[in-house]
XYZ file of C-alpha atoms in Angstrom:
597
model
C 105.442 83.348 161.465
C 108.548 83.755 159.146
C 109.283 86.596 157.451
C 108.610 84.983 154.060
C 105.027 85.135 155.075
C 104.156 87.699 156.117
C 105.240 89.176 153.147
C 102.699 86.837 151.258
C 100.755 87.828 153.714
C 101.256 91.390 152.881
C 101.143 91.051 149.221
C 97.871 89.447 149.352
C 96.313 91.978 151.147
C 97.497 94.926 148.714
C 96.172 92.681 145.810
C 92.692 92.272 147.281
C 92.114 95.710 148.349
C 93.277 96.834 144.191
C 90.691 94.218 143.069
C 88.035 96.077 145.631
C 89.144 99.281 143.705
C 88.824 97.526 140.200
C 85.306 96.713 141.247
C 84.417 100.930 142.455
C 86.021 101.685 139.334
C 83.802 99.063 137.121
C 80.527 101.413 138.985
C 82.896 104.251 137.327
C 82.305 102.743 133.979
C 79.638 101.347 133.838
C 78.209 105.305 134.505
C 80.185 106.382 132.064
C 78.364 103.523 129.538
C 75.045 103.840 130.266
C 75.021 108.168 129.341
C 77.244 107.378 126.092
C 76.065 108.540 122.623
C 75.661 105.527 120.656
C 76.962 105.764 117.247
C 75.446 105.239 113.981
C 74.574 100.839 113.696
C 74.449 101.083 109.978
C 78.427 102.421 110.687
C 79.075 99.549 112.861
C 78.558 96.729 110.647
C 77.033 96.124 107.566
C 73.972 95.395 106.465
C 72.329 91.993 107.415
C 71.175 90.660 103.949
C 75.370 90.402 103.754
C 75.612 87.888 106.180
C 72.235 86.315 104.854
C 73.560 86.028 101.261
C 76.667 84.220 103.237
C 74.563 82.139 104.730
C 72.723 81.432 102.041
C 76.134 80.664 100.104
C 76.870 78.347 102.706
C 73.820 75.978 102.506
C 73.340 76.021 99.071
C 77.503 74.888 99.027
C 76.203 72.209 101.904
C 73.643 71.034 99.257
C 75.575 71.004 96.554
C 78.859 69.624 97.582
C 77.923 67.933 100.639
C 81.491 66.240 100.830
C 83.565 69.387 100.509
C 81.833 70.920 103.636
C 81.857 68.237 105.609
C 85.590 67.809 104.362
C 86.324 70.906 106.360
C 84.404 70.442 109.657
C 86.027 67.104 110.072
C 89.254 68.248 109.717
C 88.384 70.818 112.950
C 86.768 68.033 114.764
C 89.833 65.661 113.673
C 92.538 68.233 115.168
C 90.406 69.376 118.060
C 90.009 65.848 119.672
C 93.804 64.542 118.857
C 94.360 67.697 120.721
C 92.751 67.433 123.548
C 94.121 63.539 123.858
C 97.003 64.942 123.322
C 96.781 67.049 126.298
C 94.817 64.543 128.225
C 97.722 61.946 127.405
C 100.818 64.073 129.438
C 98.491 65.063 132.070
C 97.781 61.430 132.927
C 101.488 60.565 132.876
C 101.997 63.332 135.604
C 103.751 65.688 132.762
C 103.002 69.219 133.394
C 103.868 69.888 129.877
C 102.315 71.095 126.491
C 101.499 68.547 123.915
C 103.100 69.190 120.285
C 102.997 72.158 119.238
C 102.963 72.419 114.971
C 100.925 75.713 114.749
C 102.732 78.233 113.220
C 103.983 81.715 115.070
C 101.902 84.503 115.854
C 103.826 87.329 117.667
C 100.623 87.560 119.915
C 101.876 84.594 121.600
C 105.063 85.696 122.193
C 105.320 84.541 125.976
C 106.948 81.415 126.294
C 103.963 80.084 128.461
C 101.998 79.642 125.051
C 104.749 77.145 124.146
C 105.180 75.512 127.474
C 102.235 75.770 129.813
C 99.443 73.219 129.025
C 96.551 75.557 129.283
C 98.093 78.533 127.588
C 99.454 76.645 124.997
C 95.895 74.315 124.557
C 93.636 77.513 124.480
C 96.649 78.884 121.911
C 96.478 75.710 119.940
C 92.166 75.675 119.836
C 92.013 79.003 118.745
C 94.350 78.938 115.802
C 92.329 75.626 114.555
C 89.122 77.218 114.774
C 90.310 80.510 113.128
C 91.699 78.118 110.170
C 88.536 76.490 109.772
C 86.740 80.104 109.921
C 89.385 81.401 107.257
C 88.595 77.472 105.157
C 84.652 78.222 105.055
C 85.063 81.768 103.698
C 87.554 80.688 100.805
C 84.970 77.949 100.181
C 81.876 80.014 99.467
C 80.510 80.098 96.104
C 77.786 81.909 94.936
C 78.898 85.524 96.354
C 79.548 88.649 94.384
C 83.894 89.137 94.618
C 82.672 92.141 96.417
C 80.555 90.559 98.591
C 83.057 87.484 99.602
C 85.920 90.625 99.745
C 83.499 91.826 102.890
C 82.404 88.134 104.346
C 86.504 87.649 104.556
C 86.743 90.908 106.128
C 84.570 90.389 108.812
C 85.154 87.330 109.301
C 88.760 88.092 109.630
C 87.258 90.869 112.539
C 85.661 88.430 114.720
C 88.565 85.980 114.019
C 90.641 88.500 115.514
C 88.536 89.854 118.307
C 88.323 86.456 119.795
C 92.213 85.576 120.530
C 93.043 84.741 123.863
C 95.189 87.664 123.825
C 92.334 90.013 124.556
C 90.811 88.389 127.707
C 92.595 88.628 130.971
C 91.748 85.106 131.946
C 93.436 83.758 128.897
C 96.519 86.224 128.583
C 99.503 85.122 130.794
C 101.268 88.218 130.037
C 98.146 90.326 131.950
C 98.126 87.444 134.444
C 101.529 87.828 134.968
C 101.898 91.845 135.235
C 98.518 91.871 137.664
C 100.518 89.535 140.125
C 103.764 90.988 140.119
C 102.532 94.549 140.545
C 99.556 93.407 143.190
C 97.048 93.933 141.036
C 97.856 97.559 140.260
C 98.200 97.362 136.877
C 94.784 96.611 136.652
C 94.028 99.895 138.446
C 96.426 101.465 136.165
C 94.425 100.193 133.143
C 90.659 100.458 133.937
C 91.838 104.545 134.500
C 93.390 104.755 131.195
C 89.960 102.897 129.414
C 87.901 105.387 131.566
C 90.024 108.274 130.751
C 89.960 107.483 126.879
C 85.854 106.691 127.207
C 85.739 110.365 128.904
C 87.762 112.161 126.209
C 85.345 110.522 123.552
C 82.144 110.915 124.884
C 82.010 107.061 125.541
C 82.962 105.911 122.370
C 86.072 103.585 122.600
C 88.866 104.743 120.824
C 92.324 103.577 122.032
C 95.368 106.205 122.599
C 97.998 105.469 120.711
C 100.645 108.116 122.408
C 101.475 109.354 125.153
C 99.698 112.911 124.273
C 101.183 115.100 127.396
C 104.301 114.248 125.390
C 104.057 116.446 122.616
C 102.985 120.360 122.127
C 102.758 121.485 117.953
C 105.652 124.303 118.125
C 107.505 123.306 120.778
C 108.646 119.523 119.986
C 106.661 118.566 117.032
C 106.422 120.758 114.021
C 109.133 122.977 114.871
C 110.532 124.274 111.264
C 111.044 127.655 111.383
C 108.545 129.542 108.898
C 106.173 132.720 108.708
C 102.351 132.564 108.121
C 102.118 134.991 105.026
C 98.167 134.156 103.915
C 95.239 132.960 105.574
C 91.440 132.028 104.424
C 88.820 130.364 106.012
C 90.483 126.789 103.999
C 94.186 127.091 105.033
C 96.905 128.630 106.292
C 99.944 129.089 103.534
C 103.005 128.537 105.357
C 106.399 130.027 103.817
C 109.648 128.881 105.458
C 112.931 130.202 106.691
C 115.551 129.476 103.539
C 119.439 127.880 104.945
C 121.063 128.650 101.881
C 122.310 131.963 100.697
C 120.609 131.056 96.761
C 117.648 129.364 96.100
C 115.652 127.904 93.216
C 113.688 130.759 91.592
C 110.845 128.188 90.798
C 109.232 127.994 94.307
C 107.763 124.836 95.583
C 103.767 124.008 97.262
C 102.818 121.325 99.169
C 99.649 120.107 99.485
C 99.251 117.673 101.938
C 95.764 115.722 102.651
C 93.276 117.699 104.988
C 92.606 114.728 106.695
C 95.389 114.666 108.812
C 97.717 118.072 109.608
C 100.506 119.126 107.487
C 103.668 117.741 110.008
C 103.722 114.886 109.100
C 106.328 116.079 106.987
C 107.917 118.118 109.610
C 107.502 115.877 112.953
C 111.560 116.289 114.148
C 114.382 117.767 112.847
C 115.853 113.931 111.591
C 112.996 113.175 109.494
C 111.663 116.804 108.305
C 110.790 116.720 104.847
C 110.222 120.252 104.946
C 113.713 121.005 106.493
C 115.516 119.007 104.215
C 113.832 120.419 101.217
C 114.655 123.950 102.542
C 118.694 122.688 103.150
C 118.624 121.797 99.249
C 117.849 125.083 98.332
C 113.753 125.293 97.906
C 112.037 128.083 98.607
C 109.212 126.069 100.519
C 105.332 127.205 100.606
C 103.179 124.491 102.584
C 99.043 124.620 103.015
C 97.781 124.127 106.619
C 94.351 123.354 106.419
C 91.775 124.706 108.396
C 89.919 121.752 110.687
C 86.462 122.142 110.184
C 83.689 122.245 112.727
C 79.714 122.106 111.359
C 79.916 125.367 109.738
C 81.935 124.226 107.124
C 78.964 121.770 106.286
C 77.917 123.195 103.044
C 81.891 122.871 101.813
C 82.221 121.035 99.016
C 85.234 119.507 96.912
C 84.742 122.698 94.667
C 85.775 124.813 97.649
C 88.845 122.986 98.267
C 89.619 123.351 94.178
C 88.349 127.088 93.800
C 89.404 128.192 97.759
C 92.227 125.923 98.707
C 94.358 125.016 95.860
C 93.576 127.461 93.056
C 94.252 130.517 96.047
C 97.334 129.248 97.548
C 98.700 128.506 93.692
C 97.891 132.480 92.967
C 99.424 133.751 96.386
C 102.606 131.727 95.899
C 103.119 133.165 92.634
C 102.286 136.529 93.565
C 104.591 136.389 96.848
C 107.510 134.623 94.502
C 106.842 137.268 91.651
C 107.047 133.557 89.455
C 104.646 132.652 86.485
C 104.368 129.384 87.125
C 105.311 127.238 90.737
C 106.028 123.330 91.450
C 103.700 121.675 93.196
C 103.174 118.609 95.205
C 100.388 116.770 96.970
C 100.129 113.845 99.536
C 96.975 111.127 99.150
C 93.811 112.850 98.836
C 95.161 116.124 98.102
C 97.408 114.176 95.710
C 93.914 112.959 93.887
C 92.211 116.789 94.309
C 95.534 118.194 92.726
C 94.560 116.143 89.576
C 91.364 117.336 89.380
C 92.575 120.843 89.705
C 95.127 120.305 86.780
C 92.474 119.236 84.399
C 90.621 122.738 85.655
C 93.773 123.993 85.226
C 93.921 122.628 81.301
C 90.283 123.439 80.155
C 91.251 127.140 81.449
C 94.079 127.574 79.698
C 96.156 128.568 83.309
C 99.764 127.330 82.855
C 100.617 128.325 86.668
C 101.607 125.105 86.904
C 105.085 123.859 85.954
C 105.455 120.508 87.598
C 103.268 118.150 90.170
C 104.519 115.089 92.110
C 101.880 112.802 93.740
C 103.084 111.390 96.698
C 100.416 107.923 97.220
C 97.797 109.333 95.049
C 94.792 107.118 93.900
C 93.281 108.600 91.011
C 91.753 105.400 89.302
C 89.333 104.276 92.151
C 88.168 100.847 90.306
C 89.279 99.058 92.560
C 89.080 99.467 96.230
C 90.991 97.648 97.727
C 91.015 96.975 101.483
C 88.729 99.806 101.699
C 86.090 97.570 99.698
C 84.439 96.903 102.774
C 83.566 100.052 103.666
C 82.981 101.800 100.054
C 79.333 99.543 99.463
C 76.421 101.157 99.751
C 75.640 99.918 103.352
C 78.080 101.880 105.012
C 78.259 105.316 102.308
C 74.778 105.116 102.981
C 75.224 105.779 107.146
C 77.613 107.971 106.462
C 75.629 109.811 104.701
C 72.992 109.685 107.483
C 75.880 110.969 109.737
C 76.733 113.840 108.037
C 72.965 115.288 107.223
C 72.836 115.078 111.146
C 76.052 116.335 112.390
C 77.259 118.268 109.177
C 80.626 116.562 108.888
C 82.108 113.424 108.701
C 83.842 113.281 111.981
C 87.597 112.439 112.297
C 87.412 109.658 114.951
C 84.466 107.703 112.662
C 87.571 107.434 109.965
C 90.592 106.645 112.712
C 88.194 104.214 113.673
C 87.920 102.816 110.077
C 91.648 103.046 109.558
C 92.657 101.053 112.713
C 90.541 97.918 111.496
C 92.330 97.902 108.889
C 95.141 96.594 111.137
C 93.365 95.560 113.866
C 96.191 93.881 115.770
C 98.572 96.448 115.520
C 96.531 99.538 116.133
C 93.535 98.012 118.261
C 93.816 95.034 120.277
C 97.751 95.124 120.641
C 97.193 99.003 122.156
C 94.145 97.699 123.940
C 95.940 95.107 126.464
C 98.901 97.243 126.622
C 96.842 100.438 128.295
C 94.056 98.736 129.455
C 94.847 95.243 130.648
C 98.540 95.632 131.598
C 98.364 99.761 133.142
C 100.785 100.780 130.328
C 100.791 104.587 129.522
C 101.038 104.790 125.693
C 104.401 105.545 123.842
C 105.705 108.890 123.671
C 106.163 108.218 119.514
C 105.741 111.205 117.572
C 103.871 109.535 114.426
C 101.274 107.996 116.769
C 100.431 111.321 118.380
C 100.396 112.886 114.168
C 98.028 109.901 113.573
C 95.396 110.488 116.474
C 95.280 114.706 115.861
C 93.285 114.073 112.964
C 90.806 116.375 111.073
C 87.128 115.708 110.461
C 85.797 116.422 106.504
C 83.140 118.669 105.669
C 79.724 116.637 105.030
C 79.353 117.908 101.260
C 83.107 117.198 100.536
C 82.894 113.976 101.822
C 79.691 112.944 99.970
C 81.273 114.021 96.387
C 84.616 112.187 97.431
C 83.166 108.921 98.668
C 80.325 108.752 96.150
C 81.588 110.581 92.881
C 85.647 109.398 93.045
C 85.433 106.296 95.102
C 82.492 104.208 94.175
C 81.541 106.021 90.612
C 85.187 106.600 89.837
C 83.706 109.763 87.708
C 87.308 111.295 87.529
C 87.827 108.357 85.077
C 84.724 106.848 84.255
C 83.013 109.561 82.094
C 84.586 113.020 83.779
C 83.281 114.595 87.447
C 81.154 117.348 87.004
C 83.300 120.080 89.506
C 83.911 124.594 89.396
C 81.537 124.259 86.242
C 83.723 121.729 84.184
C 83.773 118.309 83.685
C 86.795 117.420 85.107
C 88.919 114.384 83.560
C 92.019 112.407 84.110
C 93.387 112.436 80.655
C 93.714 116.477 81.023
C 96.703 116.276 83.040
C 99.445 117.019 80.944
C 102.127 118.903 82.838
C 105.284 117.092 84.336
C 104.704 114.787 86.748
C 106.437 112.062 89.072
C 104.386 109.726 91.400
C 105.842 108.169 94.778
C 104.459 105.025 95.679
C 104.897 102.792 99.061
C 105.574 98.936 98.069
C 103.168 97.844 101.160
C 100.899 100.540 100.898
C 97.609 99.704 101.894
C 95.658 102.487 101.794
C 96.800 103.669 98.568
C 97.921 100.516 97.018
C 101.236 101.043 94.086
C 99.836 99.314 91.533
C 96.244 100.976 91.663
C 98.510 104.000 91.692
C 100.098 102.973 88.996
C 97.302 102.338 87.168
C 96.001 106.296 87.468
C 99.289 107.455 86.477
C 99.104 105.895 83.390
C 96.102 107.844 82.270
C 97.464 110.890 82.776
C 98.803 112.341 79.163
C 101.699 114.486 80.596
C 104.737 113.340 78.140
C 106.947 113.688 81.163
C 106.233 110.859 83.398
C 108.312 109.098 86.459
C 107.384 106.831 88.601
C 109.053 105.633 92.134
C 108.056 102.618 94.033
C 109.497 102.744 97.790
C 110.075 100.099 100.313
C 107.561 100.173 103.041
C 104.054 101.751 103.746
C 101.816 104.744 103.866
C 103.571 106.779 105.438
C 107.444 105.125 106.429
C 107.979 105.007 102.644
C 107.292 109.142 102.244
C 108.738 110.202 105.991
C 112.323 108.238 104.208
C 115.267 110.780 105.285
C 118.551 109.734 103.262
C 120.489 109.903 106.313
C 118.240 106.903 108.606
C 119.412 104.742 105.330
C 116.629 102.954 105.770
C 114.077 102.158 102.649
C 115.346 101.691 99.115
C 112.981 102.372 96.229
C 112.311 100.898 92.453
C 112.031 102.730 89.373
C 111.895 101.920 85.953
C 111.786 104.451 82.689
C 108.984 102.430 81.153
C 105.470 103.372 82.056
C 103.890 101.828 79.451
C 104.249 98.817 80.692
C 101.716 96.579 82.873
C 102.674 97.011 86.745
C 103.866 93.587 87.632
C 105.918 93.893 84.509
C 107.129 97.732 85.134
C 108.296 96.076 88.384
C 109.828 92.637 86.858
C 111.874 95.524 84.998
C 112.852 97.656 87.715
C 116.269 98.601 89.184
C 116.307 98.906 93.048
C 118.193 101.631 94.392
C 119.283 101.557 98.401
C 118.545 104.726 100.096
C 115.425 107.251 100.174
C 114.101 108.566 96.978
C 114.760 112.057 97.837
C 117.827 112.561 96.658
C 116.300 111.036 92.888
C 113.463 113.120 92.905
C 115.402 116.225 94.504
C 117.874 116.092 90.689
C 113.769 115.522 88.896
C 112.447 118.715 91.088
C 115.714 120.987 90.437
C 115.491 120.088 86.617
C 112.387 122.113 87.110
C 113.205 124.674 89.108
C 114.632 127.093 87.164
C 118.039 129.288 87.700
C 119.389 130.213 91.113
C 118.286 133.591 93.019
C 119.166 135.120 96.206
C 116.983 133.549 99.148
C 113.466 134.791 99.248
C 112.268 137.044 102.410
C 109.039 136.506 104.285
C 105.346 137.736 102.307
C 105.223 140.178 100.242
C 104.490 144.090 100.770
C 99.980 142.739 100.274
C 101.413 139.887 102.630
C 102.408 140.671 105.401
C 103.891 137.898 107.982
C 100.220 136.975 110.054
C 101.989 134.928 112.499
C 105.395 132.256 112.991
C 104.653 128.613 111.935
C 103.676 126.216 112.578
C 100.483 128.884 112.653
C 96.904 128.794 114.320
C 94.544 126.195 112.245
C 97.037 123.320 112.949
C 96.639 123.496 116.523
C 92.633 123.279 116.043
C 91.737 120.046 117.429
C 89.240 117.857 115.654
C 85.013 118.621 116.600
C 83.310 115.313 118.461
């Protein structure tokens, strides 16, 4: 026997003893499966008179317009058999070769076997046509609510995606490939990272996006220096160390969302908003919310006004010794900072002096991609969800947000861990993105029901703190940064709130990129430009027609808006005050509270 085989020989052994392991660990999971705690249904998928009125849409269109539906299936059926004669063609003349190939690119199919190999690239090839004549039928549909086709394209879109090849190891020659090359341990490698992620989340599926031994909050990830000089049961108020000898005597608060923690802005030195606001001479205060477990059931979005906001605004001015303090806030604490202004107004409390919104939705009229998930259906099992458990828990809305890009943050992950045996990036904004925070139940009610679907805050006033809150209150300076792809909180719906504001001081900043690439912008990555434009009166595709583009981060622009505002130089603040007393060094305790199950 040659050496050459017996090291097939040998290789085939090692790969048939993994694939007996595969199998013990399938008895592993399948355990695991049969004790898990099944979620909510009515927060799996939406109600079934949606897919009836589809349905229904869809016959009474086959009735109607018998041609036009027909027109569509034929075209499948047309494509599908050329195909396959296509393929049946070369494989007759002894080509091992893929017929013609006119389908456009996918980055799915990157591996050049779904160009050249005749299965691959005939399974590649079927699948596109039938997800074109999925995408065809939708468009078609008449008779449906724009709401209710908005959803039908949605999900749709879901099983349309679910479906590639790419997620099956049959039909995935990069799996196929790794598996044989490694003997079949990647396939060890990956059934122990899907039971390891099942076991973290009580059997609910929820893919790891980074590598999470990577990272410790303190030590490699939120590391600006800082004291803890207040603390409630709602947040943390983090002050931090000053670099410069003077400071502005106006001090700054951030408010970011209590969704997700606070460091985002501070997840490395390069890309620290907080740092680099500190280098330019800001004496920096930043909230840390608390993470709530089922005690905090009863917390409404009156508590976050009255407790969070309205408290750290008084304890910043009475640690500054200031009248009145900048302030900004990031997505939904961007939207509660509005509401507290308008409290703010009615009041009479000038505290005050400036607010920047950094992806704020204030106007809720329309939804968006979130439409999907903002009908009654779903609010309705949420609801349901927090009666039972008391909060709205954080992995039911990571869950939510990953659909949103399924590809990128589900199925792309998915084959990666579990298919292939990769362990997940050690990327800092992936780890940021899975320590999330769940809501309290009442909070999320008010938000979901009152902002989102009733749009109160604009529609009519929101009944919050004993007022009736209202956009048009807002009257202090204020500039809004928006993200140009931005799909949770889209520009232009941005936009749209800003303009209802009545503050006569108004900017407004469009930057390249998304949610959160188009905030985390350092100037010195040179990276994103922005747009702005003087003119807010104008209509948003025309306030864009109009706008100059400017390379670079917006920092530096709003940095000469936020020092206009800031009030004469002083000598660098210290730590607290004599009633507060340093409690701890940042990045403090509640941001290292992970998120209840």
């Amino acid at each position: 026997m040659t050496t050459k085989e017996n090291d097939a020989g040998e290789h085939l052994e090692l790969l048939n003893e993994n694939l007996a392991r595969v199998e013990q660990l399938s008895h592993r999971l399948i355990e695991i499966m049969t004790h898990r705690k099944s979620l909510r249904k009515d927060l799996n998928s939406p109600d079934n008179e949606l897919f009836m009125n589809a349905a229904s849409a869809y016959w009474q269109e086959m009735v109607n317009n018998p041609g036009k539906v027909l027109e569509n299936q034929l075209e499948l059926w047309s494509k599908s058999v050329k195909h396959f004669v296509d393929a049946q063609h070369l494989l007759v003349q002894g080509q091992n070769a893929a017929p013609q190939d006119e389908t456009p690119s996918d980055p799915r199919f990157s591996n050049p076997l779904w160009q050249t190999h005749p299965y691959f690239n005939f399974l590649k090839q079927q699948y596109l046509f039938n997800a074109q004549a999925i995408e065809s039928a939708v468009d078609d549909l008449d008779g449906l609510e724009p709401k209710e086709k908005q959803r039908i394209d949605y999900f749709s879109r879901q099983i349309i995606d679910m479906m590639a090849p790419t997620n099956f190891l049959g039909t995935n020659p990069d799996v196929l490939e790794k598996a044989v090359e490694t003997d079949g341990q990647s396939l060890i490698d990956g059934l122990e990272n899907l039971i390891s992620d099942l076991e973290a989340n009580d059997g609910e599926l929820i893919v790891r996006l980074a590598d999470e031994e990577a990272f410790e909050i303190g030590r490699n990830i939120a590391t600006a220096p800082g004291k803890v000089v207040f603390r409630n049961r709602m947040f943390e108020l983090l002050q931090f160390t000053p670099t410069t000898k003077m400071v502005h005597a106006v001090p700054l608060l951030i408010f970011p969302p209590w969704i997700n923690k606070y460091y985002i802005l501070d997840l490395k030195e390069s890309n620290s908003f907080i740092r680099w606001l500190v280098d330019q001479g800001y004496s920096v205060f930043v909230v840390s919310w608390i993470n709530p477990d089922r005690s905090y059931a009863a917390v409404g979005m009156d508590e976050y006004i009255d407790e969070g906001f309205l408290s750290a605004i008084t304890e910043v001015k009475a640690i500054t010794g200031q009248k009145q303090i900048n302030t900004v806030g990031y997505c939904i604490a961007g939207t509660t900072l509005n509401l507290t202004l308008s409290l703010m107004k009615q009041r009479g409390d000038t505290s005050v002096k400036s607010a920047t919104f950094l992806t704020t939705l204030t106007d809720f009229s329309d939804q968006g991609e979130f439409t999907p998930f903002l009908q009654d259906d779903f609010i309705d099992g949420i609801d349901d969800e927090i009666a039972e458990e008391g909060l709205l828990r954080s992995f039911i809305m990571q869950r939510t947000f990953s659909f949103l890009r399924s590809n990128d943050l589900v199925y792309g992950p998915a084959i990666k861990s579990y298919m292939m045996g990769q362990t997940p990036p050690a990327f800092d904004l992936l780890y940021w993105n899975g320590d999330g925070s769940g809501l309290p139940g009442k909070m999320a009610h008010q938000y979901l029901r009152q902002l989102c679907q009733k749009n109160e805050f604009v529609d009519g006033g929101i009944k919050l703190c004993g007022e009736t809150l209202v956009l048009a209150d807002v009257d202090v300076p204020i500039c809004a940064v928006t993200c140009e792809t931005d799909h949770i909180a889209r520009w232009k719906d941005c936009y749209k709130g800003f303009q209802k504001a009545q503050s006569p001081s108004k900017t407004f900043i469009v930057s390249e990129s998304g949610h959160i690439a188009g905030i985390v912008n350092p100037p010195s990555k040179k990276k994103y430009g922005h747009y702005i434009n003087s003119d807010t009166g104008l209509e948003a595709d025309e306030w864009m027609h109009g706008a100059t583009f400017e390379d670079g981060s917006w920092w530096p622009r709003w940095d000469k808006w936020l020092s206009s505002q800031s009030g004469e130089e002083i000598v660098a603040r210290e730590f607290g005050s004599a009633k507060h007393p340093v409690l701890c060094d940042a990045p403090g305790t509640y941001v290292k509270v992970k998120a209840t199950r």
